[in-house]
XYZ file of C-alpha atoms in Angstrom:
722
model
C 17.627 2.810 32.555
C 15.943 5.194 30.221
C 15.588 4.192 26.571
C 17.732 6.030 24.093
C 17.863 6.093 20.322
C 20.624 3.477 20.311
C 18.306 1.002 22.059
C 15.888 1.026 19.154
C 16.025 -1.267 16.114
C 15.795 1.552 13.626
C 19.321 1.776 12.295
C 18.381 0.075 9.033
C 15.399 2.337 8.364
C 16.703 5.771 7.408
C 13.370 6.706 5.876
C 12.045 7.334 9.406
C 14.798 9.404 11.013
C 12.427 11.981 12.479
C 10.543 9.578 14.739
C 13.280 9.627 17.348
C 14.530 13.111 16.626
C 14.525 15.935 19.150
C 15.199 13.823 22.221
C 15.026 16.925 24.343
C 11.314 17.146 23.639
C 10.638 13.800 25.297
C 8.670 13.945 28.521
C 7.900 11.333 31.166
C 4.570 9.839 32.152
C 3.492 7.180 34.634
C 1.491 4.228 33.383
C -0.117 1.565 35.589
C -1.734 -1.718 34.696
C -5.398 -2.329 35.530
C -6.393 -5.822 36.711
C -10.037 -6.820 36.426
C -11.763 -9.324 38.650
C -10.930 -12.925 37.784
C -7.976 -12.045 35.556
C -4.308 -12.753 36.117
C -2.258 -9.659 36.969
C 0.156 -8.480 34.310
C 3.809 -9.073 35.137
C 5.768 -5.983 36.158
C 6.350 -3.863 33.095
C 9.445 -2.040 34.373
C 12.585 -3.189 36.163
C 12.888 -2.435 39.897
C 14.130 1.050 40.562
C 12.922 2.443 37.274
C 10.004 4.144 38.997
C 7.535 2.837 36.378
C 8.779 5.503 34.001
C 7.933 5.628 30.320
C 9.709 7.909 27.892
C 7.164 9.712 25.765
C 8.318 10.415 22.237
C 6.182 12.618 20.033
C 5.814 11.218 16.539
C 7.222 13.397 13.808
C 7.128 13.448 10.036
C 4.377 11.120 8.847
C 3.676 10.188 12.500
C 2.966 13.695 13.663
C 0.159 13.743 16.194
C 1.051 10.265 17.514
C 2.829 9.446 20.761
C 5.177 6.509 21.187
C 5.645 5.521 24.820
C 9.033 3.800 24.873
C 9.513 1.364 27.725
C 12.176 -1.141 28.678
C 10.224 -4.130 29.889
C 11.455 -6.270 32.765
C 10.084 -9.374 31.060
C 8.723 -10.030 27.596
C 7.274 -13.538 27.974
C 4.010 -13.382 29.887
C 2.846 -16.656 31.452
C -0.791 -17.152 32.373
C -1.073 -19.147 35.613
C -4.491 -20.425 34.565
C -6.322 -19.731 31.352
C -9.201 -21.146 29.293
C -7.213 -20.254 26.169
C -5.156 -22.759 24.129
C -1.862 -21.151 25.128
C -0.058 -20.185 28.333
C 2.865 -18.089 27.124
C 2.535 -14.870 25.151
C 4.778 -12.123 23.795
C 3.492 -8.637 22.941
C 5.983 -6.034 21.752
C 3.319 -3.313 21.595
C 0.455 -2.108 23.735
C -2.081 -0.562 21.440
C -3.038 -1.547 17.926
C -2.803 0.343 14.672
C -5.724 -0.898 12.641
C -8.472 1.737 12.804
C -7.358 4.358 10.373
C -8.574 7.899 10.080
C -9.447 7.390 6.466
C -8.144 9.641 3.906
C -9.111 10.315 0.364
C -12.071 10.022 -1.959
C -12.136 6.950 -4.173
C -11.226 8.777 -7.381
C -8.132 10.546 -5.991
C -5.259 9.725 -8.418
C -2.119 8.219 -6.877
C 1.226 8.360 -8.702
C 2.517 4.891 -9.618
C 6.202 4.020 -9.797
C 5.865 3.631 -13.578
C 4.951 7.312 -13.949
C 1.227 6.777 -14.518
C -1.549 7.309 -11.991
C -4.612 5.332 -10.901
C -7.528 6.117 -8.535
C -6.676 5.189 -4.954
C -9.687 2.864 -4.856
C -8.103 0.732 -7.612
C -4.759 0.195 -5.879
C -3.847 -3.273 -4.624
C -1.419 -4.561 -2.023
C 1.922 -5.076 -3.754
C 1.518 -2.224 -6.249
C 4.511 0.104 -6.505
C 3.811 3.806 -6.026
C 5.976 6.855 -5.465
C 6.702 8.037 -1.955
C 9.362 10.427 -0.719
C 12.385 10.205 1.535
C 14.914 12.827 2.718
C 18.202 12.606 0.827
C 20.738 15.367 1.309
C 19.173 18.808 1.136
C 15.894 17.632 -0.434
C 13.141 15.087 -0.147
C 13.249 12.889 -3.231
C 10.798 10.620 -5.008
C 11.403 6.910 -4.453
C 9.371 3.816 -5.414
C 7.645 2.127 -2.481
C 5.244 -0.831 -2.212
C 1.629 -0.665 -1.070
C 1.531 -2.749 2.111
C -2.168 -2.373 2.882
C -5.295 -0.836 1.343
C -8.406 0.049 3.350
C -11.673 1.919 3.105
C -14.495 3.369 5.173
C -17.146 6.085 4.962
C -16.441 9.438 6.600
C -17.524 13.110 6.430
C -15.944 14.753 3.389
C -13.917 17.955 3.157
C -12.846 19.629 -0.077
C -9.602 21.561 -0.382
C -8.902 23.876 -3.333
C -5.408 25.021 -4.337
C -4.408 28.093 -6.308
C -3.346 26.079 -9.375
C -6.793 24.466 -9.599
C -5.938 21.225 -7.801
C -8.872 19.797 -5.845
C -8.613 17.240 -3.040
C -11.463 15.543 -1.173
C -10.491 13.887 2.103
C -11.500 13.325 5.704
C -10.826 15.937 8.370
C -8.113 13.698 9.842
C -6.047 13.377 6.696
C -2.567 14.900 6.607
C -0.671 16.635 3.841
C 2.950 17.755 3.744
C 3.660 21.480 3.909
C 6.894 23.425 4.170
C 6.368 23.332 7.940
C 5.675 19.629 8.275
C 2.614 17.398 8.212
C -0.730 19.008 8.943
C -4.284 17.740 9.315
C -7.083 19.122 7.193
C -8.830 20.481 10.318
C -7.798 21.283 13.889
C -9.967 18.507 15.307
C -10.385 20.045 18.775
C -9.950 23.040 21.045
C -7.185 24.251 23.317
C -4.470 21.689 23.948
C -6.385 19.177 21.857
C -5.929 21.233 18.693
C -3.540 19.593 16.283
C -1.369 21.123 13.548
C -3.785 21.852 10.727
C -4.052 23.509 7.335
C -5.251 27.062 6.790
C -5.766 29.137 3.681
C -2.561 30.663 2.383
C -0.386 27.738 3.378
C 1.309 25.794 0.581
C 1.477 22.053 0.072
C 4.467 20.258 -1.422
C 4.367 18.513 -4.787
C 3.756 19.224 -8.456
C 0.030 19.932 -8.380
C -3.002 18.172 -9.787
C -2.671 15.381 -12.336
C -4.391 15.533 -15.711
C -6.613 12.760 -17.019
C -5.105 10.170 -19.397
C -6.102 10.218 -23.061
C -9.109 8.372 -24.432
C -8.265 5.154 -26.261
C -10.019 6.338 -29.410
C -9.339 5.519 -33.099
C -7.889 9.019 -33.535
C -5.481 8.460 -30.614
C -4.389 5.106 -32.030
C -3.833 6.513 -35.493
C -1.846 9.433 -34.087
C 0.283 7.021 -32.055
C 1.061 4.915 -35.120
C 1.959 8.035 -37.083
C 4.401 9.169 -34.407
C 6.122 5.845 -33.804
C 6.232 4.637 -37.428
C 7.439 7.964 -38.835
C 9.914 8.188 -35.977
C 11.331 4.802 -36.938
C 10.861 5.280 -40.730
C 11.150 1.659 -41.938
C 8.259 1.794 -44.378
C 8.547 1.668 -48.122
C 8.030 0.072 -51.503
C 10.807 -0.667 -53.988
C 11.527 -2.351 -57.334
C 13.619 -5.478 -57.827
C 16.192 -5.771 -60.573
C 14.517 -7.463 -63.535
C 14.833 -11.261 -63.424
C 12.873 -14.019 -65.139
C 9.795 -15.055 -63.146
C 10.673 -12.836 -60.171
C 8.574 -10.057 -58.640
C 9.160 -6.615 -59.974
C 8.012 -4.735 -56.895
C 8.493 -5.305 -53.152
C 6.961 -3.821 -50.012
C 8.253 -3.684 -46.487
C 7.217 -2.438 -43.092
C 9.438 -2.979 -40.072
C 9.351 -1.463 -36.579
C 12.324 -2.411 -34.390
C 12.626 -1.358 -30.719
C 14.477 -2.485 -27.622
C 11.354 -1.967 -25.474
C 8.497 -4.430 -25.779
C 5.798 -2.041 -24.463
C 5.592 0.246 -27.526
C 6.137 -2.673 -29.901
C 3.185 -4.570 -28.396
C 1.030 -1.446 -28.446
C 1.823 -0.710 -32.107
C 1.139 -4.315 -33.113
C -2.191 -4.254 -31.264
C -3.241 -0.959 -32.834
C -2.309 -2.216 -36.310
C -4.361 -5.348 -35.716
C -7.363 -3.207 -34.774
C -6.958 -1.391 -38.110
C -6.845 -4.694 -39.999
C -3.063 -5.053 -40.411
C -1.423 -8.297 -39.231
C 2.294 -8.347 -38.455
C 4.793 -10.981 -37.335
C 7.346 -10.677 -34.562
C 11.067 -11.482 -34.747
C 14.394 -10.694 -33.067
C 16.169 -8.018 -35.045
C 19.385 -7.894 -32.992
C 20.520 -10.479 -30.465
C 21.462 -9.415 -26.952
C 25.189 -8.828 -26.370
C 27.264 -7.676 -23.446
C 26.125 -4.186 -22.573
C 23.453 -4.103 -25.264
C 19.837 -5.165 -25.085
C 18.168 -7.349 -27.666
C 16.114 -5.519 -30.292
C 12.780 -7.037 -31.304
C 10.701 -6.040 -34.277
C 7.377 -6.465 -36.051
C 7.044 -6.603 -39.823
C 4.907 -7.303 -42.854
C 5.723 -7.515 -46.570
C 2.207 -7.728 -47.920
C 1.410 -4.962 -50.393
C -2.086 -4.322 -49.024
C -0.773 -4.150 -45.455
C 1.996 -1.717 -46.362
C -0.446 0.489 -48.253
C -2.829 0.425 -45.280
C -0.020 1.466 -42.914
C 1.027 4.232 -45.298
C -2.536 5.592 -45.212
C -2.719 5.340 -41.416
C 0.470 7.368 -40.866
C -0.283 10.070 -43.449
C -0.385 13.610 -42.092
C -4.049 14.425 -41.382
C -6.003 17.256 -43.013
C -7.978 17.882 -39.805
C -6.179 17.367 -36.491
C -8.058 16.416 -33.319
C -6.875 16.551 -29.706
C -6.854 12.753 -29.521
C -4.687 12.432 -32.648
C -2.254 15.032 -31.281
C -1.944 13.190 -27.956
C -1.369 9.909 -29.761
C 1.260 11.456 -32.025
C 3.198 12.897 -29.082
C 3.089 9.527 -27.302
C 4.301 7.708 -30.422
C 7.101 10.078 -31.307
C 8.261 10.134 -27.672
C 8.393 6.321 -27.608
C 10.359 6.368 -30.878
C 12.741 9.275 -30.315
C 12.105 10.770 -26.870
C 14.142 10.665 -23.669
C 14.170 12.037 -20.135
C 17.512 12.131 -18.354
C 18.912 14.303 -15.552
C 15.631 16.203 -15.435
C 15.717 17.080 -19.167
C 12.979 15.858 -21.531
C 13.722 15.918 -25.262
C 12.254 14.612 -28.504
C 14.834 14.233 -31.286
C 14.598 13.695 -35.033
C 16.377 14.454 -38.280
C 13.139 15.092 -40.198
C 12.122 18.764 -40.104
C 8.527 17.829 -40.846
C 8.327 15.571 -37.759
C 9.951 18.300 -35.642
C 7.377 20.817 -36.891
C 4.450 18.497 -36.101
C 5.915 17.843 -32.648
C 6.115 21.571 -31.940
C 2.560 22.127 -33.211
C 1.132 19.394 -30.969
C 2.996 20.733 -27.929
C 1.663 24.222 -28.644
C -1.861 22.809 -28.896
C -1.670 21.794 -25.213
C 0.195 24.914 -24.034
C 3.570 23.269 -23.382
C 6.589 25.542 -23.293
C 9.492 24.197 -25.334
C 12.823 25.181 -26.829
C 14.302 24.096 -30.151
C 17.936 23.217 -29.589
C 20.563 23.687 -32.254
C 22.665 20.795 -31.000
C 23.559 18.567 -33.917
C 24.944 15.053 -33.940
C 28.268 14.596 -35.767
C 26.875 11.638 -37.720
C 23.180 12.454 -37.995
C 21.640 15.876 -38.482
C 19.559 15.744 -35.294
C 17.410 18.485 -33.839
C 15.901 18.427 -30.356
C 12.630 19.768 -28.982
C 13.168 20.256 -25.234
C 10.063 20.533 -23.018
C 10.475 23.202 -20.355
C 8.828 23.445 -16.946
C 10.620 20.732 -14.997
C 8.951 17.753 -13.394
C 5.525 19.406 -13.219
C 5.298 19.774 -17.003
C 7.002 16.463 -17.686
C 4.409 14.601 -15.623
C 1.647 16.591 -17.283
C 2.946 15.478 -20.677
C 3.243 11.837 -19.613
C -0.248 11.746 -18.153
C -1.831 13.705 -21.000
C -0.429 11.592 -23.856
C 0.469 8.275 -22.112
C 3.632 6.953 -23.809
C 4.051 3.183 -23.689
C 7.656 2.984 -22.426
C 7.404 3.198 -18.632
C 11.174 3.305 -18.021
C 11.248 6.735 -19.690
C 8.583 8.008 -17.282
C 10.246 7.071 -13.999
C 11.323 9.918 -11.697
C 13.390 7.991 -9.138
C 15.619 10.303 -7.112
C 14.090 13.516 -8.473
C 14.015 16.276 -5.861
C 10.668 17.311 -4.414
C 10.566 20.857 -5.731
C 8.229 22.610 -8.121
C 7.070 26.017 -9.301
C 3.404 24.994 -8.970
C 1.258 27.412 -6.963
C -0.051 25.050 -4.289
C -1.389 27.675 -1.889
C -4.628 26.622 -0.203
C -7.457 28.911 -1.276
C -10.381 27.160 0.420
C -11.208 24.315 2.827
C -14.893 23.469 3.041
C -17.010 20.729 4.564
C -19.211 19.111 1.930
C -21.917 18.109 4.379
C -22.023 14.474 3.276
C -20.339 11.172 4.094
C -18.602 9.384 1.231
C -16.454 6.236 0.867
C -12.800 7.051 1.434
C -9.619 5.063 1.003
C -6.129 4.963 2.409
C -2.990 2.934 1.931
C 0.111 1.992 3.868
C 3.433 2.260 2.021
C 7.028 1.508 2.856
C 8.052 5.173 2.974
C 5.104 6.329 5.064
C 3.672 8.572 2.349
C 2.498 8.687 -1.268
C 1.611 11.222 -3.970
C -2.123 11.977 -4.106
C -3.195 14.180 -7.030
C 0.235 15.760 -7.183
C 0.772 16.523 -3.476
C 2.506 14.527 -0.753
C 0.027 12.632 1.396
C 0.628 10.799 4.675
C 0.133 7.081 5.306
C -2.943 5.883 7.102
C -3.001 5.921 10.888
C -4.923 3.678 13.213
C -6.747 3.541 16.518
C -4.766 1.813 19.236
C -6.535 -0.604 21.573
C -5.156 -0.251 25.119
C -7.594 -2.448 26.988
C -5.097 -2.980 29.807
C -3.610 0.499 30.180
C -4.983 3.430 32.098
C -5.040 5.569 28.982
C -7.957 7.116 27.143
C -9.869 4.287 25.478
C -11.272 6.446 22.682
C -9.604 9.498 21.149
C -6.313 9.066 22.994
C -5.851 5.679 21.363
C -5.415 7.380 18.022
C -2.208 8.901 19.321
C -0.535 6.670 21.910
C 1.260 3.374 21.315
C 3.383 1.698 23.985
C 6.527 0.186 22.455
C 8.677 -2.283 24.383
C 11.895 -1.198 22.754
C 13.988 -3.950 24.343
C 11.584 -6.742 23.359
C 14.037 -8.530 21.066
C 16.965 -8.527 23.472
C 14.707 -9.566 26.374
C 13.312 -12.490 24.382
C 16.802 -13.673 23.431
C 17.760 -13.614 27.121
C 14.599 -15.340 28.319
C 14.853 -18.114 25.704
C 18.272 -19.175 26.988
C 18.189 -22.889 27.962
C 18.803 -22.098 31.622
C 15.592 -20.019 31.680
C 13.259 -21.685 29.215
C 11.944 -25.202 28.490
C 10.882 -24.622 24.899
C 7.133 -24.121 25.311
C 5.180 -22.610 22.428
C 4.811 -18.820 22.464
C 1.802 -16.961 21.058
C 2.018 -13.496 19.478
C -1.016 -11.364 18.713
C -3.020 -12.324 21.781
C -3.392 -8.752 22.993
C -2.625 -6.448 20.083
C -1.801 -7.090 16.463
C 1.957 -7.743 16.092
C 1.770 -6.468 12.492
C 0.128 -3.168 13.276
C 1.101 0.081 11.553
C 4.151 0.948 13.647
C 5.680 -2.503 13.063
C 6.668 -1.042 9.706
C 9.001 1.283 11.629
C 10.204 -0.668 14.647
C 10.355 -4.183 13.107
C 10.080 -5.658 16.597
C 7.847 -8.526 15.470
C 10.340 -9.470 12.784
C 13.114 -9.361 15.375
C 11.109 -11.600 17.733
C 10.508 -14.122 14.944
C 14.219 -14.130 14.099
C 15.087 -14.913 17.730
C 12.448 -17.661 17.952
C 13.728 -19.147 14.689
C 17.334 -19.153 15.905
C 16.224 -20.901 19.102
C 13.990 -23.344 17.164
C 11.224 -22.446 19.600
C 7.610 -23.164 18.538
C 5.434 -20.081 18.102
C 2.192 -18.819 16.618
C 1.105 -15.467 15.221
C -2.407 -14.036 15.070
C -2.967 -10.984 12.875
C -5.472 -9.137 10.724
C -2.760 -7.436 8.704
C -1.369 -8.337 5.294
C 1.921 -6.814 6.494
C 2.687 -10.370 7.638
C 3.589 -11.046 3.989
C 6.655 -8.851 4.452
C 8.114 -11.686 6.547
C 6.862 -14.612 4.479
C 10.379 -15.864 3.681
C 11.416 -15.617 7.329
C 8.273 -17.483 8.421
C 8.956 -20.167 5.810
C 12.479 -20.617 7.166
C 11.130 -20.778 10.720
C 8.604 -23.423 9.610
C 11.458 -25.625 8.425
C 13.085 -25.425 11.851
C 10.210 -25.628 14.327
C 6.432 -25.664 14.780
C 5.066 -22.396 13.365
C 1.453 -21.391 12.906
C 0.099 -18.163 11.472
C -3.575 -17.360 11.922
C -5.415 -14.680 9.957
C -8.463 -13.262 11.695
C -11.279 -13.070 9.113
C -14.713 -12.538 10.631
C -16.633 -11.697 7.482
C -16.340 -11.266 3.732
C -19.248 -8.825 3.637
C -17.731 -5.546 2.420
C -20.456 -3.393 3.987
C -19.975 -5.055 7.389
C -16.196 -4.806 7.098
C -16.349 -1.109 6.267
C -18.638 -0.434 9.210
C -16.864 -2.526 11.853
C -13.245 -3.091 10.782
C -12.460 -0.106 8.569
C -8.842 0.023 9.664
C -7.938 -3.490 8.590
C -7.044 -4.785 5.137
C -10.054 -5.941 3.161
C -10.935 -9.532 4.160
C -10.420 -10.651 0.565
C -6.803 -9.444 0.841
C -6.460 -11.490 4.023
C -7.778 -14.564 2.231
C -5.173 -13.948 -0.474
C -2.525 -13.717 2.270
C -3.586 -17.171 3.495
C -2.853 -18.566 0.034
C 0.506 -16.743 -0.179
C 1.616 -18.123 3.181
C 0.444 -21.613 2.317
C 2.332 -21.518 -1.004
C 5.471 -20.542 0.917
C 5.150 -23.627 3.139
C 3.772 -21.884 6.233
C 0.898 -23.422 8.179
C -1.744 -20.712 8.008
C -5.098 -21.074 9.705
C -8.099 -18.788 9.890
C -9.900 -17.555 12.974
C -13.496 -16.653 12.102
C -13.867 -13.926 14.695
C -15.199 -11.707 16.005
C -18.735 -12.561 14.913
C -21.128 -9.619 15.279
C -24.797 -10.332 16.065
C -27.065 -8.996 13.353
C -24.125 -8.061 11.144
C -21.930 -11.061 10.394
C -23.561 -14.030 12.176
C -25.754 -15.200 9.294
C -25.293 -18.809 8.192
C -24.631 -17.708 4.601
C -22.054 -15.154 5.771
C -20.150 -17.724 7.845
C -20.413 -20.186 4.955
C -18.807 -17.640 2.601
C -15.815 -17.178 4.919
C -15.289 -20.920 5.323
C -15.599 -21.567 1.572
C -13.115 -18.844 0.612
C -10.557 -19.809 3.251
C -10.826 -23.504 2.380
C -10.240 -22.651 -1.262
C -7.193 -20.579 -0.253
C -5.704 -23.636 1.478
C -6.144 -22.684 5.132
C -4.584 -25.438 7.263
C -7.471 -25.158 9.705
C -10.464 -22.937 10.340
C -11.786 -22.278 13.826
C -13.395 -19.538 15.858
C -17.004 -18.451 15.778
C -16.543 -16.352 18.910
C -19.268 -13.770 19.301
C -17.762 -10.382 20.093
C -17.575 -9.562 23.774
C -17.561 -6.059 25.185
C -15.821 -5.125 28.404
C -16.626 -2.035 30.377
C -15.147 0.958 28.575
C -14.887 -0.928 25.301
C -18.669 -1.419 25.357
C -19.354 2.320 25.429
C -16.963 3.059 22.577
C -18.365 0.219 20.477
C -21.994 1.265 21.008
C -21.164 4.856 20.086
C -19.537 3.635 16.877
C -22.489 1.323 16.202
C -24.859 4.241 16.614
C -23.134 5.988 13.717
C -23.018 2.996 11.365
C -26.056 0.875 12.334
C -28.306 2.852 14.713
C -31.100 0.298 14.288
C -28.965 -2.300 16.128
C -28.052 -0.257 19.218
C -31.161 -1.236 21.186
C -30.594 -4.935 20.434
C -26.954 -4.770 21.564
C -27.905 -2.994 24.768
C -30.301 -5.845 25.502
C -27.788 -8.559 24.564
C -24.853 -7.138 26.480
C -26.027 -6.697 30.019
C -22.556 -7.899 30.925
C -19.387 -8.601 29.005
C -20.673 -11.538 26.953
C -23.615 -12.194 24.675
C -26.136 -14.771 25.944
C -24.929 -18.382 25.884
C -27.656 -19.539 23.523
C -26.643 -16.969 20.911
C -23.008 -18.000 21.213
C -23.917 -21.674 20.891
C -26.093 -21.023 17.843
C -23.261 -19.159 16.099
C -20.948 -22.063 16.941
C -23.436 -24.516 15.421
C -23.714 -22.441 12.225
C -19.955 -22.330 11.839
C -19.721 -26.048 12.596
C -22.208 -26.901 9.859
C -20.265 -24.770 7.371
C -17.007 -26.486 8.372
C -18.599 -29.922 7.920
C -19.746 -29.045 4.408
C -16.277 -27.927 3.341
C -14.090 -30.257 5.383
C -13.456 -32.607 2.472
C -12.105 -29.754 0.345
C -9.370 -28.793 2.808
C -5.868 -28.618 1.334
C -3.181 -30.259 3.438
C 0.278 -28.744 3.718
C 3.453 -30.328 5.053
C 6.512 -28.110 5.567
C 9.828 -29.591 4.494
C 11.235 -30.251 7.948
C 11.512 -32.896 10.667
C 8.813 -32.291 13.337
C 10.158 -31.336 16.714
C 8.752 -33.319 19.682
C 6.372 -31.243 21.785
C 7.351 -31.012 25.468
C 4.921 -32.727 27.876
C 1.990 -30.514 28.810
C 2.684 -27.963 26.068
C -0.419 -26.284 24.665
C -1.170 -26.269 20.964
C -0.431 -23.163 18.919
C -2.938 -20.369 19.336
C -5.949 -20.568 17.082
C -8.042 -18.213 19.153
C -7.407 -14.837 20.701
C -8.136 -13.207 24.029
C -8.428 -9.518 24.614
C -7.909 -8.608 20.971
C -11.498 -9.598 20.266
C -12.808 -7.091 22.748
C -12.690 -4.285 20.206
C -14.086 -5.328 16.857
C -12.159 -2.786 14.837
C -8.859 -3.439 16.659
């Protein structure tokens, strides 16, 4: 039976409709398993009569250039007849791993956050919300999406210049969205190996380059206070009616707003200028109406100081003008249905608003619309989303809800034609992220998610370049597991996931097969373990916690080093090891047993006693339920050649040593034993600091002869960046 779109668990993920589109373009390819001497043969991948046929689906949209080989496996549980490993039964929904990204963008590339601001891509963290896009109706539209992973490496740099002045620095493998789909920066090969790529004259999609935020200078702060205080206008001095012994003169400053962000900013700025204010609730929250909070002071000196701060200046600077626009927008501005306005009844404030907009070349219109109660006038900023974002970034208002662009169509009048693509002739650190939508906004243009190098150690597929583009997906994995776990077939032995390829690799974000497998195992109360290098496991933390209350569950994070330089050189496609340590703590806090596998250890790179000590200390502090490993990397034929070629680019001084060490698959026994002793000493020093964790459940008896949950891995360790 050939797989069809209805066989795939994608119905709840409309953001990836193109992956399975154009079924007519699918072609067929034969794939055979290779069995090496001394290893158990892999169970038949296809049902009898299927002719060992795989349906080849070309990736589209953000997966353009990838191939997904959809198979319907005959069995999903693989049983090892004899094995030195601490498990006998494994499940792998994928063949190939998505953790060696073709890294993307220079560290200072600004990425659009879901609050309307932007930050350099190097400063993003897992969990941050950014803007991605998704097709809705006739347009792609901006939608908030979480950062699922954040990685870095060093690669040759290319610079791309656009007609509007936007500049982008990326790797040759990076992809940008054009009117004709996703395209790489360069062709990357010749003949049939050439991939869709950018050329001069083509146009990217987006709003164009972002402007830098304002400096947090005294002029900016004073301008902000002028805009927000004058916009609110609760500042004054007055006389009391004469009365014996009473004050004759009073003073009052009050700033009341429903949003805390501008109120906190104004209070902080006033404090910096020597004015102290108190906070109070001006209006209590009611049905359909938010509470209004306020700051105030009634001291004469404070009121006089505020009056001086918000006076119209004799000499206007750029910083003051930016601050004023931010303040008056927070006080009286709005953006709704794609229209940005600043309103006021004071002609003087309207005139200053127009003058500041003119200073920065914004096009605006003065609208004659007048409120029936108040004599309002509106300054409307023209230019659509491109100019609205430019204003937000240039002046930085405090109220983030006014800067959101959720659901806005991806269209712009920006001239984003490519005018030049040039190689810079140098390698620089580059960064990439994984998001829920598969894309993000990099310096005003739509950028693809990171992609990764598959690791097909058991398939007769290209072990190097082809692995960037081919992932075998067992599309019936969930239904097969449910069938094979039926009591008449299965005795309840523990099942290990992640023993061949990472179950939380990049494409898991699309197929959700690992999540489906965990749901089935949880329903069956069947013990299982998961080994991963990916922080995407945190997506399923609640599901794993529920499973832990029903059965024996163990998650293991593979963390071989905390050395950033070593990580960048050898595991560039994985989340930073510090992020993995943080994931250990998150899982532990959720009640999930989470251990750490210190592997693979790389001779001359990560095998130092102090390096192993650092990993053990950090993971102990994070509450790892156990720490094991210390396996020195081993290199099979084929993998060895690819690894040494990669090592020659990152650490050429070590190539000769590795060639001497690896005459066969494994490093010499004495080296492996010494690494084990170093790790053992580190574990002994930190054993007393281990944090115990007990899930809230009744332990399930382990069937006789059942192996413990997997704390070590098999073929995954063959490729150190897998």
